[in-house]
Coordinates of N, CA, C and O in Angstrom, one line a residue:
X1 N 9.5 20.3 -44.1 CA 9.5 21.5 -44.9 C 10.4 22.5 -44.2 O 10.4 22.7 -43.0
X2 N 11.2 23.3 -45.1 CA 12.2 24.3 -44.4 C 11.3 25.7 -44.1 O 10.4 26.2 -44.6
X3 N 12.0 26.1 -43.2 CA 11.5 27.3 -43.0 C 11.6 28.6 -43.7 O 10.9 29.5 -43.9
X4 N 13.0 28.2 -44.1 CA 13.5 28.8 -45.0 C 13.3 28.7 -47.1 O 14.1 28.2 -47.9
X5 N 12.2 29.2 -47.4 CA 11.7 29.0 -48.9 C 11.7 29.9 -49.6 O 11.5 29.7 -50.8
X6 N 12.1 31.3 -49.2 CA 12.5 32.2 -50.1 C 11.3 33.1 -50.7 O 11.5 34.1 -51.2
X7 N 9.9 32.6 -50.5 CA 8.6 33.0 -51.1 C 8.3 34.4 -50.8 O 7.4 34.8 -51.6
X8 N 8.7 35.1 -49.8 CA 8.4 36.0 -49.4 C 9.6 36.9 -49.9 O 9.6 38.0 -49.3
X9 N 10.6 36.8 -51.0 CA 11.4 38.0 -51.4 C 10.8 38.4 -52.2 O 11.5 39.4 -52.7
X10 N 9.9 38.3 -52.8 CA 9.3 39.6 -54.1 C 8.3 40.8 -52.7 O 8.1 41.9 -53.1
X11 N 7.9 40.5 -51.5 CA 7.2 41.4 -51.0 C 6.4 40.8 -50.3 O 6.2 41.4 -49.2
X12 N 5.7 39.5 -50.7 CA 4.3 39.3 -50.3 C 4.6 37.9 -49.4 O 5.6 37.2 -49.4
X13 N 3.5 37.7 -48.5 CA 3.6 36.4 -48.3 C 2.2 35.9 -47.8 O 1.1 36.4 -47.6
X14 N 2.7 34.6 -47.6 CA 1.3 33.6 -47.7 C 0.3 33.9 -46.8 O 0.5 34.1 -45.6
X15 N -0.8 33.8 -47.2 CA -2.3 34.1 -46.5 C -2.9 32.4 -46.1 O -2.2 31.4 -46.3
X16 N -3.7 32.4 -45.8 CA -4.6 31.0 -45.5 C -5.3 30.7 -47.0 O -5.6 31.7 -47.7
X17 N -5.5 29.2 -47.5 CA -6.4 29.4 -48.6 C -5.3 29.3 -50.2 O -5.5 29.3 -51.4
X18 N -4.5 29.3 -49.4 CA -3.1 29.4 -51.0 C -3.2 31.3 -50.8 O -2.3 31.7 -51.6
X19 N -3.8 32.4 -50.3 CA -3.7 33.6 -50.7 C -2.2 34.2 -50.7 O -1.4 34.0 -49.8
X20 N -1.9 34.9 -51.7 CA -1.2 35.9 -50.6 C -1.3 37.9 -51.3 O -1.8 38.6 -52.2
X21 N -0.3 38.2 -49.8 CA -0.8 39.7 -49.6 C 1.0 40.4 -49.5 O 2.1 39.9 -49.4
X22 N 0.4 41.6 -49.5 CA 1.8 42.5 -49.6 C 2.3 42.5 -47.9 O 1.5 42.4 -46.9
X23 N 3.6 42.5 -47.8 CA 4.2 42.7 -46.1 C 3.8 43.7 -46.0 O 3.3 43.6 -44.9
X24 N 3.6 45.1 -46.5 CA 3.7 45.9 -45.9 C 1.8 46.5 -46.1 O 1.5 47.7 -46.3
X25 N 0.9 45.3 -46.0 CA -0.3 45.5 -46.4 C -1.3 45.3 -45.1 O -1.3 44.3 -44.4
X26 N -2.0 46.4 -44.9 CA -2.5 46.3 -43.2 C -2.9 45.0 -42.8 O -2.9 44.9 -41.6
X27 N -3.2 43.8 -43.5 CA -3.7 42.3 -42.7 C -2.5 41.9 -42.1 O -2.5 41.5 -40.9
X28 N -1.1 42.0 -43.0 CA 0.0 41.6 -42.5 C 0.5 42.4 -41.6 O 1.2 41.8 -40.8
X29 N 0.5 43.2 -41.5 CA 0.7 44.4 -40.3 C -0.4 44.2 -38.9 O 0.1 44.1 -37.8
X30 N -1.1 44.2 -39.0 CA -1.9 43.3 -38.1 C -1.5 42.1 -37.2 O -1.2 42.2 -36.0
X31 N -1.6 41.0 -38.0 CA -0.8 40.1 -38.0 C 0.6 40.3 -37.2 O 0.7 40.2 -36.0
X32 N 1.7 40.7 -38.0 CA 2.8 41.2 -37.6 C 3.0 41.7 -35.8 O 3.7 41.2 -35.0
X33 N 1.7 43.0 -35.6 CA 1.8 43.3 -34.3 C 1.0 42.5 -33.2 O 1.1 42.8 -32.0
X34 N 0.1 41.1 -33.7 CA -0.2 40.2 -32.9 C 1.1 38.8 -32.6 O 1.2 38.1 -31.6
X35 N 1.8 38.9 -33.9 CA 3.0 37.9 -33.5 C 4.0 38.5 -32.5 O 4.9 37.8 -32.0
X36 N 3.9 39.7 -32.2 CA 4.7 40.7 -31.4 C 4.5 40.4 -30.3 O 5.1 40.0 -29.4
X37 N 3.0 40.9 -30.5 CA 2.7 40.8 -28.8 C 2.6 39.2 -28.0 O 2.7 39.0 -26.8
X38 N 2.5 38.5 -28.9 CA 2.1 37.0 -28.3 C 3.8 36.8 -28.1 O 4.2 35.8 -27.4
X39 N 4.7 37.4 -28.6 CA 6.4 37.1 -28.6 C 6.4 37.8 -26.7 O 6.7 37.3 -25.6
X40 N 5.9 38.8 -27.1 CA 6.2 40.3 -25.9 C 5.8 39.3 -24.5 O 6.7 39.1 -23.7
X41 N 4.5 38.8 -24.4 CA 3.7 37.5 -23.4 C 4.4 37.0 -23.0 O 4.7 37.2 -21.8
X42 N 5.3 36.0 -23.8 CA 6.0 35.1 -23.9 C 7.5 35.8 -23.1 O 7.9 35.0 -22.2
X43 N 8.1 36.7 -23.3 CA 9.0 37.0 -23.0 C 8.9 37.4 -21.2 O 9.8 37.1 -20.4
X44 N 7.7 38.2 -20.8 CA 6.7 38.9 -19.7 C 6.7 37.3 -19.2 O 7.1 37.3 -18.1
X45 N 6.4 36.1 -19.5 CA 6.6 34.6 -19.1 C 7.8 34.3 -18.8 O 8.1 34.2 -17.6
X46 N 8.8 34.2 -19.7 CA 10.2 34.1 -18.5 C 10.2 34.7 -17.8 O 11.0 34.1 -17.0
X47 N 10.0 35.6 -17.3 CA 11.0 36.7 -16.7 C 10.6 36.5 -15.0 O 11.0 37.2 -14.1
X48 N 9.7 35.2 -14.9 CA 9.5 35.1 -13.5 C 8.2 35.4 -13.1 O 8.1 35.9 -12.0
X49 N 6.7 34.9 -14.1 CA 5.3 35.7 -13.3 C 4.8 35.0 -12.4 O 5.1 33.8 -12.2
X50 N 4.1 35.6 -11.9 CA 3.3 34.7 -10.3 C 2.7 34.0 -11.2 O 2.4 34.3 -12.4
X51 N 2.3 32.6 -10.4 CA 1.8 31.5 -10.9 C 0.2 31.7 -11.9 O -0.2 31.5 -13.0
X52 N -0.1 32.2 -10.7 CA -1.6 33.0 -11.1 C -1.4 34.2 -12.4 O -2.3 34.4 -13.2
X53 N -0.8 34.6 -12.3 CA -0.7 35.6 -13.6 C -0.3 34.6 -14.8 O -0.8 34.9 -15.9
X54 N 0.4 33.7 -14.8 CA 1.1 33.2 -16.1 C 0.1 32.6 -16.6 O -0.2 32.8 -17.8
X55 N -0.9 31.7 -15.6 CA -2.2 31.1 -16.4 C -2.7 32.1 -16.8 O -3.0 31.8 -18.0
X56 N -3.0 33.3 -16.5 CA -3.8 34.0 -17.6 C -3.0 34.5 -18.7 O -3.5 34.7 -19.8
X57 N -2.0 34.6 -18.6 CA -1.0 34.7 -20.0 C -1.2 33.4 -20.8 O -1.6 33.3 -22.0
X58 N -0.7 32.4 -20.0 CA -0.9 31.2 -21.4 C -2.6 30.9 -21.9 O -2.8 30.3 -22.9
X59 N -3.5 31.5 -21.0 CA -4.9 31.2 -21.7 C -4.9 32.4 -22.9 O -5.3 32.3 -24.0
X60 N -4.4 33.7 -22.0 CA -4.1 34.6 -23.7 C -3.5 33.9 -24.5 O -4.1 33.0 -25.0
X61 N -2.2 34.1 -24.7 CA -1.6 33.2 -25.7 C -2.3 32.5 -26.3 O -2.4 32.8 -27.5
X62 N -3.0 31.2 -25.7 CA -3.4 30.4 -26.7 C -4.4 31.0 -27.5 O -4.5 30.5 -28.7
X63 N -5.3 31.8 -27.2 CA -6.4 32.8 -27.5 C -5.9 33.6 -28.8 O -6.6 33.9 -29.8
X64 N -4.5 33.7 -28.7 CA -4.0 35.1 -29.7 C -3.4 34.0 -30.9 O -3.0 34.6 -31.9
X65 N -3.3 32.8 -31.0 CA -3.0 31.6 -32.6 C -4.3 31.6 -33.2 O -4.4 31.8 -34.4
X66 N -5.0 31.4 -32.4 CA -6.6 31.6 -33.0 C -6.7 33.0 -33.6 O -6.7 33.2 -34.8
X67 N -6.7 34.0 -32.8 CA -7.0 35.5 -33.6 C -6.4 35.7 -34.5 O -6.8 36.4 -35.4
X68 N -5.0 35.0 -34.4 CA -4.1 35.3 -36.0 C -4.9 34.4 -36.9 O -5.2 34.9 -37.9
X69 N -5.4 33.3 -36.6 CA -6.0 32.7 -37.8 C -7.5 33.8 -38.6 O -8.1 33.8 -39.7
X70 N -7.7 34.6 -37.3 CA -8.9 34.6 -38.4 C -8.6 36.2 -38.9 O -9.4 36.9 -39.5
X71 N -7.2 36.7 -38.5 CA -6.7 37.5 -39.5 C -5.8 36.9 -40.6 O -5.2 37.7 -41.3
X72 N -5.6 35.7 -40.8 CA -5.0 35.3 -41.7 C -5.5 35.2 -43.0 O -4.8 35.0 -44.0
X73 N -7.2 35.4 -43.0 CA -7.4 34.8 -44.4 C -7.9 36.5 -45.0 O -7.8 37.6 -44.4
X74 N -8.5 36.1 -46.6 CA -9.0 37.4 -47.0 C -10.4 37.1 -46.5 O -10.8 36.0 -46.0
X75 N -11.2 38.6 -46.9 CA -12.9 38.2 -46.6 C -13.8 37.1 -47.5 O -14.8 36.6 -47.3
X76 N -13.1 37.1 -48.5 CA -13.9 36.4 -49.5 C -13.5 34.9 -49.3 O -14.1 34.1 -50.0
X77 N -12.5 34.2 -48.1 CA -12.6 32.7 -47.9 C -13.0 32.8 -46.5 O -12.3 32.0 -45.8
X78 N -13.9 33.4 -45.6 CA -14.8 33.9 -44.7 C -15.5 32.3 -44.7 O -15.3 31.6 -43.7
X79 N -16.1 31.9 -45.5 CA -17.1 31.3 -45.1 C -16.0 29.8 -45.3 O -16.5 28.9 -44.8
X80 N -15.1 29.5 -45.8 CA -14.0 28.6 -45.7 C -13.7 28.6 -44.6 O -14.0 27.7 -43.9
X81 N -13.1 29.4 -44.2 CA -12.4 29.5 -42.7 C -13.3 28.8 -41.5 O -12.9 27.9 -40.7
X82 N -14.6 29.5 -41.7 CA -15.5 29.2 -40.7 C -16.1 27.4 -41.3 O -16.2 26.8 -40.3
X83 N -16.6 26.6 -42.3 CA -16.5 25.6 -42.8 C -15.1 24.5 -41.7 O -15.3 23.6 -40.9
X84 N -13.8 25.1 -42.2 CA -12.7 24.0 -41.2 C -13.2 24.0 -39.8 O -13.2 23.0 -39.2
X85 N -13.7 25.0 -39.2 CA -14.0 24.9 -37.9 C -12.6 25.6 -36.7 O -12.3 25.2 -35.6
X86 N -11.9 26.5 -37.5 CA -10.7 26.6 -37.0 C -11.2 27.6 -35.6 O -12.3 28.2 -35.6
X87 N -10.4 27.6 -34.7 CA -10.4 28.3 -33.7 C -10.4 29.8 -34.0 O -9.7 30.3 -34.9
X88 N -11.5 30.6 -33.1 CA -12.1 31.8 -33.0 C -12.5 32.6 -32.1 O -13.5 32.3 -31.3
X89 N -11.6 34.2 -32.0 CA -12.4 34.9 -30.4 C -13.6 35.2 -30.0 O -14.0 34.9 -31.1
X90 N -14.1 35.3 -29.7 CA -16.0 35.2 -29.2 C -15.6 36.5 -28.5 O -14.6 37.2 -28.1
X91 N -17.4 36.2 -28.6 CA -17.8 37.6 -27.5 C -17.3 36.8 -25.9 O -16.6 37.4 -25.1
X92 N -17.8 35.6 -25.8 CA -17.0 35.4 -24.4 C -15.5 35.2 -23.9 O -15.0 35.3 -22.8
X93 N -15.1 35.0 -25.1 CA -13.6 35.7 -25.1 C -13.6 37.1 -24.1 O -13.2 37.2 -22.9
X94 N -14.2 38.2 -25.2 CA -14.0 39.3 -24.4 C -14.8 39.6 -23.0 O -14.5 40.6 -22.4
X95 N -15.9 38.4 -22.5 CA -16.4 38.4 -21.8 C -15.4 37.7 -20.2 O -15.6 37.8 -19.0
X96 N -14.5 37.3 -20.7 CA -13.3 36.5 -19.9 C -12.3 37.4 -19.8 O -11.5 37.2 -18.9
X97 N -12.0 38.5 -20.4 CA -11.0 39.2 -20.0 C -10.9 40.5 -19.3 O -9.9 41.0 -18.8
X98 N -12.6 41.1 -19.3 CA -13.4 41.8 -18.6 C -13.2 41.1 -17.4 O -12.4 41.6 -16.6
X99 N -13.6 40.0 -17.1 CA -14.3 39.2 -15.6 C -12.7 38.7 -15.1 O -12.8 37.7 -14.3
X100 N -11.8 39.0 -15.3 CA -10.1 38.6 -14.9 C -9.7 39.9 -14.6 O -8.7 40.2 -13.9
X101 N -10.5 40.7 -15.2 CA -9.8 42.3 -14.9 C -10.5 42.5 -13.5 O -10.0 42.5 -12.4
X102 N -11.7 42.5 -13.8 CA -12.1 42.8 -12.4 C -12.2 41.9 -11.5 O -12.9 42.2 -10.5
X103 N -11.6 40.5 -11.7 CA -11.5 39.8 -10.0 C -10.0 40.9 -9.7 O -10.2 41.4 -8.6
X104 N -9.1 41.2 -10.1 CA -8.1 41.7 -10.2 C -8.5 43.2 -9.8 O -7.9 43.4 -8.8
X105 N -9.3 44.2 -10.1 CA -9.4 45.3 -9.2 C -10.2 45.1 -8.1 O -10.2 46.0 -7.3
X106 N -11.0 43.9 -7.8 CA -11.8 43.6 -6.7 C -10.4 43.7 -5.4 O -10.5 44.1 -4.2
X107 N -9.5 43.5 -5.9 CA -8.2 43.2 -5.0 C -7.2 44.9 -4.3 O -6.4 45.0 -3.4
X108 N -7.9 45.7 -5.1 CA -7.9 47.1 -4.4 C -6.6 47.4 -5.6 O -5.7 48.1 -5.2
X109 N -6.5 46.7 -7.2 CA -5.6 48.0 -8.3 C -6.3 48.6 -8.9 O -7.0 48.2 -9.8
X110 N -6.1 50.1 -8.5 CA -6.8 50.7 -9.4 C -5.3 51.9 -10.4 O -4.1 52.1 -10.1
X111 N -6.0 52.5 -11.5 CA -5.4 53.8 -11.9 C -5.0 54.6 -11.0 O -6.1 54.9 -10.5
X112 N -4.2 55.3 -10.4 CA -3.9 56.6 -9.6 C -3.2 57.6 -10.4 O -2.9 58.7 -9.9
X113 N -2.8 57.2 -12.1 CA -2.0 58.1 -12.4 C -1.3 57.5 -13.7 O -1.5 56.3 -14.0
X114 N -0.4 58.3 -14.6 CA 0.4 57.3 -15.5 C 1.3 56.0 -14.7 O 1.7 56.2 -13.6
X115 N 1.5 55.2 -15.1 CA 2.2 54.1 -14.9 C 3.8 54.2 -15.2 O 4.1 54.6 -16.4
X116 N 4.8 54.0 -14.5 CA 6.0 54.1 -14.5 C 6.8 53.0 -14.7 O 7.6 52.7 -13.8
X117 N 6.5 52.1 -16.2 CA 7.1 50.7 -15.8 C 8.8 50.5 -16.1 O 9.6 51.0 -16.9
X118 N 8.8 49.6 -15.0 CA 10.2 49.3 -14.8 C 10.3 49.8 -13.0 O 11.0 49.1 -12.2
X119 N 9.8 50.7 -12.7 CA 10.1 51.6 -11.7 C 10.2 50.2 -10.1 O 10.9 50.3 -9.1
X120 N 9.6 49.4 -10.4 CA 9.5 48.5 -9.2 C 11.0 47.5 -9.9 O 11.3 46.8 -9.0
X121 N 11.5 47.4 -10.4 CA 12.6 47.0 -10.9 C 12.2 45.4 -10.8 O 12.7 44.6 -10.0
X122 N 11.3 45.1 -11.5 CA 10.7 43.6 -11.9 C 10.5 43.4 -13.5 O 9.7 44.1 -14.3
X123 N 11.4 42.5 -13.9 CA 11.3 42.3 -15.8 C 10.1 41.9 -15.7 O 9.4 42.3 -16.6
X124 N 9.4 40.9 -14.6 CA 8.3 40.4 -15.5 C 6.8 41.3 -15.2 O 5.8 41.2 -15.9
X125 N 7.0 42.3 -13.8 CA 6.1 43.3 -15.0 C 6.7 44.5 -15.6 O 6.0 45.5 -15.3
X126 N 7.5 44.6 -16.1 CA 7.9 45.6 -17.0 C 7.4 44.8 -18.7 O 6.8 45.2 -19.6
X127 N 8.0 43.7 -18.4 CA 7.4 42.6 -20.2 C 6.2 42.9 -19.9 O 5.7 43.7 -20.7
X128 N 5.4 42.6 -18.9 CA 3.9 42.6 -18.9 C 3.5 44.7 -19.6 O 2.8 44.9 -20.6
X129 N 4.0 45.5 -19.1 CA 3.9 46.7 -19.4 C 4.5 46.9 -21.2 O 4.0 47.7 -22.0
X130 N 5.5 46.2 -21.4 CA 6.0 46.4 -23.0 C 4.9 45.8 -23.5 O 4.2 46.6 -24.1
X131 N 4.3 44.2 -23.4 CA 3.1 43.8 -24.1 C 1.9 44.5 -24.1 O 1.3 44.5 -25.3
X132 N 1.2 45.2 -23.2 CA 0.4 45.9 -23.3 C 0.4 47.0 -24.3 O -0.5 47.6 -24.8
X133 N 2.3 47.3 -24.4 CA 2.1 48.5 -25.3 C 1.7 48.0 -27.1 O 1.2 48.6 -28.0
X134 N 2.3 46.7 -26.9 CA 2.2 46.4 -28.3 C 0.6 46.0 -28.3 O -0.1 46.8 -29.0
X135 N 0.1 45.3 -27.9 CA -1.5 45.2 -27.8 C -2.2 46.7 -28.4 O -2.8 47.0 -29.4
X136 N -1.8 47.6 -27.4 CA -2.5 48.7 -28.2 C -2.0 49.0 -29.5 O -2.6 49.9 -30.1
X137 N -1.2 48.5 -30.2 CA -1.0 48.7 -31.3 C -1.3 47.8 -32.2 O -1.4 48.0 -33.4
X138 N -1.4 46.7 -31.6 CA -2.1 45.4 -32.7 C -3.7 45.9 -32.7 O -4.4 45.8 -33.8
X139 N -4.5 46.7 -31.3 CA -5.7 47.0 -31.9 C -6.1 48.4 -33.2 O -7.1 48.7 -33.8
X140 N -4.4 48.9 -33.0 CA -5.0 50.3 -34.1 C -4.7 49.3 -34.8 O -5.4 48.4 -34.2
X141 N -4.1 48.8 -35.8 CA -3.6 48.3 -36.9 C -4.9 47.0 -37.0 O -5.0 46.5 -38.1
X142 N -5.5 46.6 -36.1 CA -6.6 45.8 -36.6 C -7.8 47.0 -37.0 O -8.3 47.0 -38.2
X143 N -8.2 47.9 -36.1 CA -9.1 49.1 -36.3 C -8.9 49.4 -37.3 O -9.8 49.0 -38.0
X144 N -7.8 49.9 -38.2 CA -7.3 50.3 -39.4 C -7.7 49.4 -40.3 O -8.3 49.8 -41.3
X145 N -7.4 47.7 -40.0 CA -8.1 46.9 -41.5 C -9.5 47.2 -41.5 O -10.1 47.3 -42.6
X146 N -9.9 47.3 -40.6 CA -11.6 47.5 -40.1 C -11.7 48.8 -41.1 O -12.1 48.9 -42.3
X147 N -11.4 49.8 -40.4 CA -12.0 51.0 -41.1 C -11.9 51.3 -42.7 O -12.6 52.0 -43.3
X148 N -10.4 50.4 -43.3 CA -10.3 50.3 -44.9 C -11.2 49.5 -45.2 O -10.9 49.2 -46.4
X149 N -11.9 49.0 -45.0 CA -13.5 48.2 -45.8 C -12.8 46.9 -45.6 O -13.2 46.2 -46.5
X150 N -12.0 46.2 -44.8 CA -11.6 44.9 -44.7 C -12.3 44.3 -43.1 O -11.7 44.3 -42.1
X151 N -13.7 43.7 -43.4 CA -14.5 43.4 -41.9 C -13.6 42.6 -41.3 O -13.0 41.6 -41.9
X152 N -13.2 43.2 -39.4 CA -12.7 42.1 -38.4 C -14.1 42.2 -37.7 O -15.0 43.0 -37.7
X153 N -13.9 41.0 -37.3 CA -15.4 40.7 -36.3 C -15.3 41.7 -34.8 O -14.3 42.3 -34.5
X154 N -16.4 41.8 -34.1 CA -16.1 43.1 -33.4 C -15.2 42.4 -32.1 O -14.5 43.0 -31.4
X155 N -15.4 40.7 -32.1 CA -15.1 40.4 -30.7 C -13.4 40.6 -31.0 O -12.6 40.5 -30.1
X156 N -12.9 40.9 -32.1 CA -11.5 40.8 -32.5 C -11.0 42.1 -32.3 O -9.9 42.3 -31.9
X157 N -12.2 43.4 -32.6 CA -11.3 44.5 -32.1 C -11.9 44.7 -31.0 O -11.4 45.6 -30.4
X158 N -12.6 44.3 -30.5 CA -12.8 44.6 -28.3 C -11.5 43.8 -28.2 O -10.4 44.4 -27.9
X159 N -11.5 42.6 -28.4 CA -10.2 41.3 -27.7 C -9.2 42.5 -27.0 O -9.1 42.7 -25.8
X160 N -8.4 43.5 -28.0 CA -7.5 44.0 -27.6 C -7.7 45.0 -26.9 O -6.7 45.3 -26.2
X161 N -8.9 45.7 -26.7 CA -8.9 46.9 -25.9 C -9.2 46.5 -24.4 O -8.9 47.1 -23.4
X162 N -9.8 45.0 -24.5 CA -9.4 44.7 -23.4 C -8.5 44.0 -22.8 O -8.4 43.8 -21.6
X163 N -7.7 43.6 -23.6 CA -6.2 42.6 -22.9 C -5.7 43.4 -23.0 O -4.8 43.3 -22.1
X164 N -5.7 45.1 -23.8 CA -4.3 45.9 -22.7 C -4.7 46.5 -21.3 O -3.9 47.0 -20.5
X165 N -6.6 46.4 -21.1 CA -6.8 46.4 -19.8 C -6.1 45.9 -18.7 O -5.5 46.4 -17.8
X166 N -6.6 44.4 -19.2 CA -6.2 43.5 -18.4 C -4.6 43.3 -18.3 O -4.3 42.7 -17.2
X167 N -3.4 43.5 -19.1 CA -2.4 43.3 -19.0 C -2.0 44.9 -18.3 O -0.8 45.0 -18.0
X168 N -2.6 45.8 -18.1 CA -1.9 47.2 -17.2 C -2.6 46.7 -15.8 O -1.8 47.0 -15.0
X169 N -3.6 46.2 -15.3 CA -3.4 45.1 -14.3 C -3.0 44.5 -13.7 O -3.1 44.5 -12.5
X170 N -2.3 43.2 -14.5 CA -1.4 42.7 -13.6 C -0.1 42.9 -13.8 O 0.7 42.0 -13.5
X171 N 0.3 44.3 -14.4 CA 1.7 44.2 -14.4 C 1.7 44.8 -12.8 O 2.5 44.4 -12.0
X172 N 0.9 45.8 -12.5 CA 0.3 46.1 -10.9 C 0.4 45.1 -10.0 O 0.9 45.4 -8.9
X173 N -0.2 43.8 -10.4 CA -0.7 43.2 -9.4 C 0.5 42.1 -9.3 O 0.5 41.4 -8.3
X174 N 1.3 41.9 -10.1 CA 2.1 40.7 -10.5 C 3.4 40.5 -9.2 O 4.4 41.3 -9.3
X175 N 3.3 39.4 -8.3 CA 4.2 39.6 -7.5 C 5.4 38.3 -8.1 O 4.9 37.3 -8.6
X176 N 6.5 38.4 -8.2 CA 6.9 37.7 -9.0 C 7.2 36.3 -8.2 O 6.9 36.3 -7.0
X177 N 7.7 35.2 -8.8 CA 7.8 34.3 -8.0 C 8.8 33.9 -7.0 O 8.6 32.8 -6.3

């Protein structure tokens, strides 16, 4: 199948379930700023991360295919979604990104101040500092479907307020390779 199908020029495009939704309609905006940030990761991954940092990037990553799925569908194929058995963030999700942040300030990083990224002249935590910015914005734009009457589960809006924790961590902590 091409990638290229054309389905998306009247505006809208495909949901899970045969649905679809408008581009410019907060699930796809959502969406949108999670395909971002998992791009942003990815990029914050070339650029050279310590060994130990990148495994926790690729366990995010794989973590954020799953979150897109379970913003992919509407609420009313809820109980479909959950039926396939498709992958889904948990509370121990957010319970793993808490317990990575702090083996990581156990290590003596803390806050002293705003953050000046780039200033150590390292791309790969500067990506790490651009991703974090988009994270905070995949969580307003998920908060936002939340607050228009469209339920995200809660471990979906913590996920993000803690991966841009944990990602202003190790762009600190990240010695490159």
């Amino acid at each position: 199948m091409s990638i290229i199908t054309g389905r998306g020029d009247t505006g809208e495009t495909d949901l899970l379930f045969g649905k679809r939704a408008p581009k410019t309609g907060l699930r796809v905006e959502a969406l949108g700023a999670v395909d971002e940030l998992n791009a942003a990761l990815g990029l914050a991954r070339a650029s050279g991360l310590a060994e130990e940092v990148e495994a926790v990037v690729d366990q995010v990553q794989e973590k954020l295919v799953g979150l897109m799925g379970q913003l992919a569908f509407l609420p009313e194929d809820s109980a479909r979604y959950d039926e396939k058995g498709y992958a889904k963030v948990t509370d121990e999700d957010v319970g793993w990104l808490e317990s990575t942040a702090r083996k990581y300030e156990e290590r003596g990083i803390r806050s002293t101040g705003w953050a000046r990224p780039g200033v150590e002249h390292s791309l790969a935590r500067a990506g790490l500092d651009v991703a974090r910015g988009v994270a905070r914005r995949a969580e307003r734009r998920v908060w936002q479907l939340h607050e228009e009457g469209e339920s995200v589960p809660e471990s979906v809006r913590l996920y993000f307020n803690r991966l841009s924790d944990l990602l202003w961590i190790l762009a600190r902590a990240d010695a490159p390779k």
